[in-house]
XYZ file of C-alpha atoms in Angstrom:
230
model
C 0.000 0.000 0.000
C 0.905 3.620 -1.078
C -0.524 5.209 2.784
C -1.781 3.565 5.933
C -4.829 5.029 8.130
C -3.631 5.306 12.066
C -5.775 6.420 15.251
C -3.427 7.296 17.898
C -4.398 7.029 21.391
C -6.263 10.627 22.445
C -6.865 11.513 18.513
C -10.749 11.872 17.895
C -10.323 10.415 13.763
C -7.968 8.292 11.792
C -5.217 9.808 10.000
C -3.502 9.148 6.580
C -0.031 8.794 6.827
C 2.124 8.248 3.606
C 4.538 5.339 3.299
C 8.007 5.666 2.351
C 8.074 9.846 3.783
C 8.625 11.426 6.700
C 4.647 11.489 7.355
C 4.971 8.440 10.500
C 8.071 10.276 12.305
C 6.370 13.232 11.855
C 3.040 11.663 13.498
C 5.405 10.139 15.947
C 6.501 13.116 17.069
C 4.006 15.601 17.047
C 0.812 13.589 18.220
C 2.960 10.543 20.203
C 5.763 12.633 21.523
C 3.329 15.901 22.030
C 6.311 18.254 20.248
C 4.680 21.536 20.648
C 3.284 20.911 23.768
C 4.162 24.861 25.727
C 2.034 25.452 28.474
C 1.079 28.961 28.079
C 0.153 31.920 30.663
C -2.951 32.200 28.181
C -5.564 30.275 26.252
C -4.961 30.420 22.739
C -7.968 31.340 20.379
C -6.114 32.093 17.195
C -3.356 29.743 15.413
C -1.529 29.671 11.863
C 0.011 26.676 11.379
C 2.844 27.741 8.928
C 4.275 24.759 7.010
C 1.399 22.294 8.038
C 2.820 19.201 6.003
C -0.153 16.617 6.327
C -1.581 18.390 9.396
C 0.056 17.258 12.461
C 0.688 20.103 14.590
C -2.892 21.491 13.573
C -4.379 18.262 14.801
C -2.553 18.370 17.952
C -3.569 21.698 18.603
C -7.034 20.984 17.857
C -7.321 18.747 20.319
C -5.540 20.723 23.248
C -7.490 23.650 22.070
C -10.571 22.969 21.355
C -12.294 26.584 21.290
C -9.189 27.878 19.081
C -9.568 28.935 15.233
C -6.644 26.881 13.198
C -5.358 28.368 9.950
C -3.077 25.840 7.899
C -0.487 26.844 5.487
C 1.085 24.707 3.205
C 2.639 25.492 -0.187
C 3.264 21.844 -1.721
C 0.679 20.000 -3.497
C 1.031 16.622 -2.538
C 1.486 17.704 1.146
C -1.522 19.969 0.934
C -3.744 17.685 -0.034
C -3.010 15.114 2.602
C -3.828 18.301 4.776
C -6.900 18.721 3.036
C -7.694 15.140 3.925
C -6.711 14.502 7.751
C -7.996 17.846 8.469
C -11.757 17.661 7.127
C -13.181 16.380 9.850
C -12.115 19.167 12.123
C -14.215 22.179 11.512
C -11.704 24.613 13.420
C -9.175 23.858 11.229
C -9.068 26.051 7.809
C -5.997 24.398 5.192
C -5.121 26.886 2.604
C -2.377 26.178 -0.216
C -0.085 29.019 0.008
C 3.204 29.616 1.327
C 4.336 32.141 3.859
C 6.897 35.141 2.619
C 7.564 38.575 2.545
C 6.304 39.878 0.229
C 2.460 38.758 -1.929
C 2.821 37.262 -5.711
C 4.255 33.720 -6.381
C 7.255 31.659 -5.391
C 8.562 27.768 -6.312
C 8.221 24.592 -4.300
C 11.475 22.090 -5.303
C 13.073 19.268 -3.680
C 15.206 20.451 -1.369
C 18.482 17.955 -2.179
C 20.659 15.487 -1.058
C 20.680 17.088 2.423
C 16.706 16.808 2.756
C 14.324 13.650 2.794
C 12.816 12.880 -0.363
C 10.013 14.368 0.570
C 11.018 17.500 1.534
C 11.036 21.003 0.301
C 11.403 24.704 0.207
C 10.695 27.757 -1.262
C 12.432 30.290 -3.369
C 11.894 32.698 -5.661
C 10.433 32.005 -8.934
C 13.186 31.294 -11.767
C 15.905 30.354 -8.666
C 15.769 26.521 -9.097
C 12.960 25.346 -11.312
C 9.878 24.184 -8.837
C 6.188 24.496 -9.379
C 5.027 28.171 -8.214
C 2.662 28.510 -5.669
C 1.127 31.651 -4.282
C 3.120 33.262 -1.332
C 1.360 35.669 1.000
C 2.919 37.904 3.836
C 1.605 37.833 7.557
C -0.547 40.881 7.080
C -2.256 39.566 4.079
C -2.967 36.228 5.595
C -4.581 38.372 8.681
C -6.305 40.482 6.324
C -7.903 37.599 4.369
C -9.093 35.356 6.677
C -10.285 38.153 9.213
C -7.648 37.979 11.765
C -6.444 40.830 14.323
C -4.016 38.850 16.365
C -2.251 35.244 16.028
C -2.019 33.705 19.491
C 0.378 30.999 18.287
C 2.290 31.054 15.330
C 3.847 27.710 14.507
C 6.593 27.960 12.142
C 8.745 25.107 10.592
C 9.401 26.109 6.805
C 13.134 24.745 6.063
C 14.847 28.416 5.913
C 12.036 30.662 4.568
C 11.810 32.405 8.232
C 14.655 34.136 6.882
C 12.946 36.023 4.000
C 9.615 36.145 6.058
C 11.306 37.852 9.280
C 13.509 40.193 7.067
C 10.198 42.408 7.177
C 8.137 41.513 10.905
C 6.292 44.564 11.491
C 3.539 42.136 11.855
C 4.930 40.662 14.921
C 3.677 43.049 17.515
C 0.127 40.925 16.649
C 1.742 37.783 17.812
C 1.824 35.925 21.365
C 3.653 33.130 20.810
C 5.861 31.532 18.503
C 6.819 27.944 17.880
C 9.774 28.053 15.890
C 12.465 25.450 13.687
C 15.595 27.379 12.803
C 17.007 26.274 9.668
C 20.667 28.209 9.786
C 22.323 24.661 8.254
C 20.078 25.683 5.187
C 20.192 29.017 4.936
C 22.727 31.193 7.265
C 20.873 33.935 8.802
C 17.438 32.707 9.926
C 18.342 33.182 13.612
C 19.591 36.273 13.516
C 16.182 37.405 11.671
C 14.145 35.790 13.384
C 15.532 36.550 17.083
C 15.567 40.084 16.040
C 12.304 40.533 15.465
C 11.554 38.478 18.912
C 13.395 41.301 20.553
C 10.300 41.975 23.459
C 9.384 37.750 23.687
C 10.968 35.529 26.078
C 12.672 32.198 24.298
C 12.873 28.449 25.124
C 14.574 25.804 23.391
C 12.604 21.861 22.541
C 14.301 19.936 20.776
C 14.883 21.946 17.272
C 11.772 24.206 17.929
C 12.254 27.593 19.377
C 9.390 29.053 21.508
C 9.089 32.481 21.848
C 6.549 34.382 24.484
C 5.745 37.933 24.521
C 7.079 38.811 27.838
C 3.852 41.253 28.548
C 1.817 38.074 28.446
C 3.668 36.576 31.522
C 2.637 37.603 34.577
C 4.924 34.786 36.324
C 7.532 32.821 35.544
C 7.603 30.306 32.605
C 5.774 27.078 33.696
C 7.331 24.329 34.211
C 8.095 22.966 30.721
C 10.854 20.857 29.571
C 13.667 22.642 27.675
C 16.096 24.943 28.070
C 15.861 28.904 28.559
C 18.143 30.850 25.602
């Protein structure tokens, strides 16, 4: 068989997982090793789910947030439409095939190379590798167009585009939190953009994710979460 259809313990539907990808160590460790879980000083109502893959993280926050609005971004068409699929039975969860930048118009999706998975990829700019084009849309946009004011998580893990997208961030002041993978071993300078515009948020390292937390939202200190403080 080309996919398999999984329930994992605490997961209200079955989801599709793809043989011969990354999509079972991804399940593994978003739903089964609970990744993103960040216990915040706040209940999130509002997430974007940037670089949803087959819809993991937005199924994981669906469930640990039940009241929340889910917005899931994901440029690749084969990807996007396994989104399309383990997502439909979750109402609060909107999948939309577009792919976060900084500036609107159209990028390219490629492989990403010997240094990725198979079934990995990223982004560039149209004419910069080959790729099919997909529409890229800034922060501001994305707010604008699906009615928005503030993003109370923003989950990023896009293989080195936070560096273009955090070269302009005068969006972030609408953010709470960010969950964050840092891609410097694919393109040098994501940190530095991206920890620059986190200037006023509060950081903690998971594994390769990055959490950032507005340090107006926290009236005490972080809760007891494992990682370790930057």
């Amino acid at each position: 068989p080309s996919e398999i259809v999984v329930q994992p313990a605490g997961i209200k539907n079955p989801i599709r997982l793809r043989l011969r990808t990354s999509d079972i160590s991804v399940c593994d460790l978003i739903l089964l090793g609970h990744h993103y879980n960040m216990e915040l000083p706040f209940t999130p109502k509002t997430i974007v789910d940037v670089g949803a893959n087959i819809g993991m993280a937005s199924i994981y926050y669906a469930h640990k947030y039940p009241d929340a609005r889910i917005i899931a971004l994901e440029p690749e068409a084969s990807n996007f439409a396994m989104l399309v699929r383990n997502v439909k039975p979750y109402p609060s969860i909107l999948p939309l095939q577009a792919a976060l930048w900084n500036s609107d118009g159209y990028i390219a999706v490629s492989s990403s190379g010997p240094a990725f998975n198979t079934d990995r990829f990223v982004v560039h700019e149209c004419g910069e590798g080959g790729g099919a084009p997909v529409r890229a849309i800034t922060v501001r946009t994305l707010m604008k167009e699906t009615q928005i004011h503030s993003i109370d998580i923003l989950k990023i893990d896009i293989e080195g585009g936070e560096k273009e997208v955090f070269e302009t961030s005068d969006w972030m002041d609408s953010v709470r939190c960010l969950a964050i993978e840092l891609h410097d071993w694919v393109k040098p300078g994501c940190s530095t953009a991206v920890k620059s515009a986190a200037g006023d948020f509060s950081a903690l390292q998971k594994g390769d994710t990055t959490f950032f937390v507005r340090k107006s939202q926290i009236k005490n200190p972080m809760p007891s979460t494992p990682g370790t403080p930057l």
